[in-house]
Coordinates of C-alpha atoms in Angstrom, one line a residue:
X27 CA -87.0 12.8 -13.0
X28 CA -85.8 10.4 -10.3
X29 CA -83.8 8.5 -12.9
X30 CA -82.1 11.7 -14.1
X31 CA -81.3 12.7 -10.5
X32 CA -79.7 9.3 -9.9
X33 CA -77.7 9.6 -13.1
X34 CA -76.4 13.0 -12.0
X35 CA -75.3 11.5 -8.7
X36 CA -73.6 8.6 -10.5
X37 CA -71.8 11.1 -12.8
X38 CA -70.3 13.1 -10.0
X39 CA -69.4 9.9 -8.0
X40 CA -67.5 8.6 -11.0
X41 CA -65.8 11.9 -11.5
X42 CA -64.5 12.0 -7.9
X43 CA -63.4 8.4 -7.8
X44 CA -61.7 8.4 -11.2
X45 CA -60.0 11.7 -10.5
X46 CA -58.5 10.3 -7.3
X47 CA -57.5 7.1 -9.1
X48 CA -55.8 9.0 -12.0
X49 CA -53.9 11.4 -9.7
X50 CA -52.5 8.5 -7.7
X51 CA -51.6 6.6 -10.8
X52 CA -49.8 9.5 -12.5
X53 CA -47.8 10.0 -9.3
X54 CA -46.9 6.3 -9.3
X55 CA -46.0 6.3 -13.0
X56 CA -43.8 9.3 -12.6
X57 CA -41.9 7.7 -9.7
X58 CA -41.6 4.4 -11.7
X59 CA -40.3 6.3 -14.7
X60 CA -37.7 8.1 -12.7
X61 CA -36.6 4.8 -11.1
X62 CA -36.2 3.1 -14.5
X63 CA -34.4 6.1 -15.9
X64 CA -31.8 5.9 -13.1
X65 CA -31.2 2.2 -13.2
X66 CA -28.9 0.2 -15.5
X67 CA -30.2 -3.3 -15.3
X68 CA -33.6 -5.1 -15.2
X69 CA -32.7 -6.6 -11.8
X70 CA -32.2 -3.2 -10.3
X71 CA -35.4 -2.0 -12.1
X72 CA -37.3 -4.8 -10.5
X73 CA -36.0 -3.8 -7.0
X74 CA -36.7 -0.1 -7.5
X75 CA -40.2 -0.5 -8.8
X76 CA -41.2 -3.2 -6.2
X77 CA -42.7 -0.7 -3.7
X78 CA -45.2 0.6 -6.3
X79 CA -46.3 -2.9 -7.4
X80 CA -48.0 -1.3 -10.3
X81 CA -47.8 -1.6 -14.1
X82 CA -44.0 -0.7 -14.2
X83 CA -43.2 -3.6 -11.8
X84 CA -45.4 -6.0 -13.8
X85 CA -43.6 -5.0 -17.0
X86 CA -40.1 -5.5 -15.5
X87 CA -41.2 -8.9 -14.1
X88 CA -42.6 -9.9 -17.5
X89 CA -39.3 -8.9 -19.3
X90 CA -37.2 -10.8 -16.7
X91 CA -39.4 -13.9 -17.0
X92 CA -39.2 -14.0 -20.8
X93 CA -35.4 -13.5 -20.6
X94 CA -35.1 -16.4 -18.2
X95 CA -37.2 -18.6 -20.5
X96 CA -34.9 -17.8 -23.4
X97 CA -31.6 -18.5 -21.6
X98 CA -31.1 -21.6 -23.7
X99 CA -31.1 -19.5 -26.9
X100 CA -28.9 -16.5 -26.0
X101 CA -27.9 -15.9 -29.7
X102 CA -31.5 -15.1 -30.6
X103 CA -31.4 -11.5 -29.2
X104 CA -33.8 -10.1 -31.7
X105 CA -36.3 -12.9 -31.0
X106 CA -36.1 -12.3 -27.3
X107 CA -36.7 -8.5 -27.8
X108 CA -39.7 -9.3 -30.0
X109 CA -41.3 -11.6 -27.5
X110 CA -40.8 -9.2 -24.7
X111 CA -42.3 -6.4 -26.7
X112 CA -45.4 -8.5 -27.5
X113 CA -45.8 -9.2 -23.8
X114 CA -45.4 -5.6 -22.8
X115 CA -47.9 -4.5 -25.5
X116 CA -50.5 -6.8 -23.9
X117 CA -49.8 -5.4 -20.5
X118 CA -50.1 -1.9 -21.9
X119 CA -53.4 -2.6 -23.6
X120 CA -54.8 -4.2 -20.4
X121 CA -53.8 -1.2 -18.4
X122 CA -55.5 1.1 -21.0
X123 CA -58.7 -0.9 -20.7
X124 CA -58.5 -0.7 -16.9
X125 CA -58.0 3.1 -17.0
X126 CA -61.2 3.5 -19.1
X127 CA -63.3 1.4 -16.8
X128 CA -66.3 3.3 -15.6
X129 CA -66.1 6.1 -18.2
X130 CA -68.5 4.3 -20.5
X131 CA -71.3 5.0 -18.0
X132 CA -70.6 8.7 -18.5
X133 CA -70.9 8.4 -22.2
X134 CA -74.2 6.6 -21.8
X135 CA -75.6 9.2 -19.4
X136 CA -74.5 12.1 -21.7
X137 CA -76.1 10.5 -24.7
X138 CA -79.4 9.4 -23.2
X139 CA -80.2 11.9 -20.5
X140 CA -81.6 14.6 -22.9
X141 CA -83.9 12.1 -24.5
X142 CA -85.1 10.8 -21.2
X143 CA -85.8 14.4 -20.1
X144 CA -87.6 15.1 -23.4
X145 CA -89.7 11.9 -22.9
X146 CA -90.6 13.2 -19.4
X147 CA -91.6 16.5 -20.9
X148 CA -93.8 14.9 -23.6
X149 CA -95.4 12.7 -21.0
X150 CA -96.0 15.6 -18.6
X151 CA -97.6 17.7 -21.4
X152 CA -99.8 14.8 -22.4
X153 CA -100.9 14.4 -18.7
X154 CA -101.7 18.2 -18.6
X155 CA -103.9 17.9 -21.7
X156 CA -105.6 14.9 -20.2
X157 CA -106.2 16.9 -17.1
X158 CA -107.7 19.7 -19.2
X159 CA -110.1 17.3 -20.9
X160 CA -111.1 15.8 -17.5
X161 CA -111.7 19.2 -15.9
X162 CA -113.4 20.7 -18.9
X163 CA -111.5 23.9 -18.4
X164 CA -108.9 25.7 -20.5
X165 CA -107.7 28.1 -17.8
X166 CA -103.9 28.7 -17.6
X167 CA -104.0 28.0 -13.9
X168 CA -105.1 24.4 -14.7
X169 CA -102.4 23.6 -17.2
X170 CA -99.5 25.7 -15.8
X171 CA -98.4 23.3 -13.0
X172 CA -98.3 20.3 -15.2
X173 CA -96.5 22.1 -18.1
X174 CA -93.9 23.5 -15.6
X175 CA -93.3 20.1 -14.2
X176 CA -92.9 18.7 -17.7
X177 CA -90.3 21.4 -18.6
X178 CA -88.5 20.6 -15.4
X179 CA -87.8 17.1 -16.8
X180 CA -86.1 18.6 -19.8
X181 CA -84.0 20.8 -17.6
X182 CA -83.0 17.9 -15.4
X183 CA -82.0 15.9 -18.5
X184 CA -79.6 18.7 -19.5
X185 CA -78.3 19.0 -16.0
X186 CA -77.5 15.3 -16.1
X187 CA -76.1 15.3 -19.6
X188 CA -73.9 18.3 -19.8
X189 CA -71.6 17.5 -16.8
X190 CA -71.5 13.9 -18.0
X191 CA -70.1 14.9 -21.4
X192 CA -67.7 17.4 -20.0
X193 CA -66.4 15.0 -17.3
X194 CA -66.1 12.2 -19.9
X195 CA -63.9 14.3 -22.1
X196 CA -61.8 15.4 -19.2
X197 CA -61.3 11.9 -18.0
X198 CA -60.5 10.8 -21.5
X199 CA -57.7 13.4 -21.7
X200 CA -56.3 12.4 -18.3
X201 CA -56.5 8.7 -19.3
X202 CA -54.6 9.4 -22.5
X203 CA -51.9 11.1 -20.5
X204 CA -51.6 8.1 -18.3
X205 CA -51.4 5.8 -21.3
X206 CA -48.6 7.9 -22.7
X207 CA -46.7 7.4 -19.5
X208 CA -47.3 3.7 -19.7
X209 CA -45.9 3.7 -23.2
X210 CA -42.8 5.6 -21.9
X211 CA -42.4 2.8 -19.3
X212 CA -42.5 0.2 -22.1
X213 CA -39.6 2.1 -23.9
X214 CA -37.6 2.3 -20.7
X215 CA -38.0 -1.4 -20.0
X216 CA -37.0 -2.3 -23.5
X217 CA -33.9 -0.1 -23.1
X218 CA -32.9 -2.1 -20.0
X219 CA -33.5 -5.3 -21.9
X220 CA -31.3 -4.2 -24.7
X221 CA -28.5 -3.2 -22.3
X222 CA -28.7 -6.5 -20.5
X223 CA -28.6 -8.5 -23.7
X224 CA -25.7 -6.5 -25.0
X225 CA -23.7 -7.1 -21.7
X226 CA -24.5 -10.8 -22.0
X227 CA -23.2 -10.9 -25.5
X228 CA -20.0 -9.0 -24.7
X229 CA -19.4 -11.3 -21.7
X230 CA -19.9 -14.4 -23.9
X231 CA -17.5 -13.0 -26.6
X232 CA -14.9 -12.2 -23.9
X233 CA -15.1 -15.8 -22.5
X234 CA -14.6 -17.1 -26.1
X235 CA -11.6 -14.9 -26.6
X236 CA -10.0 -16.0 -23.3
X237 CA -10.7 -19.6 -24.1
X238 CA -9.0 -19.3 -27.5
X239 CA -6.1 -17.5 -26.0
X240 CA -5.7 -20.2 -23.3
X241 CA -5.9 -22.9 -26.0
X242 CA -3.1 -21.3 -28.0

């Protein structure tokens, strides 16, 4: 029964902590999404997401770093995009794992608490019958307290399990919404990458045309 009470406390502690974390994160993701929607280049995106210093800023930095490493192969635009996408997918997966951190405890509590309560009930009833044998009496007054305490263990198991399952499902939905926002950020960063690469290609073509015109 003490274990079940502790599990209930852990459940509500995780619920409060994760709810606050997800609310802050969704607010931050919405701000970052708006910033990336309004900007035209990766450089500006890095500046506008710098205050949040969250997943959006990490994605922009990763895209910029890969583009700098590929400056010696500017013609390989498709390869640059592919490498950036692979890096962003890794960041997105890591963020998803971070968001789910702590919720596994809720699943464990929800799955095991009823059985722990049932075990307590069986143990209590066995103790009651042992008491009956020791007292050599079959009066209801002798067995009622032990049986009532045993049934209380089952009730505590349900009290611990039901909120854990409900809260786990709630947090799973909230986490899925945050992961969808992170996926939207990935698309926005790749849109900025595509724009920057297209501008670089146009600038290179314009330089070639001017050079050919000057040569003629």
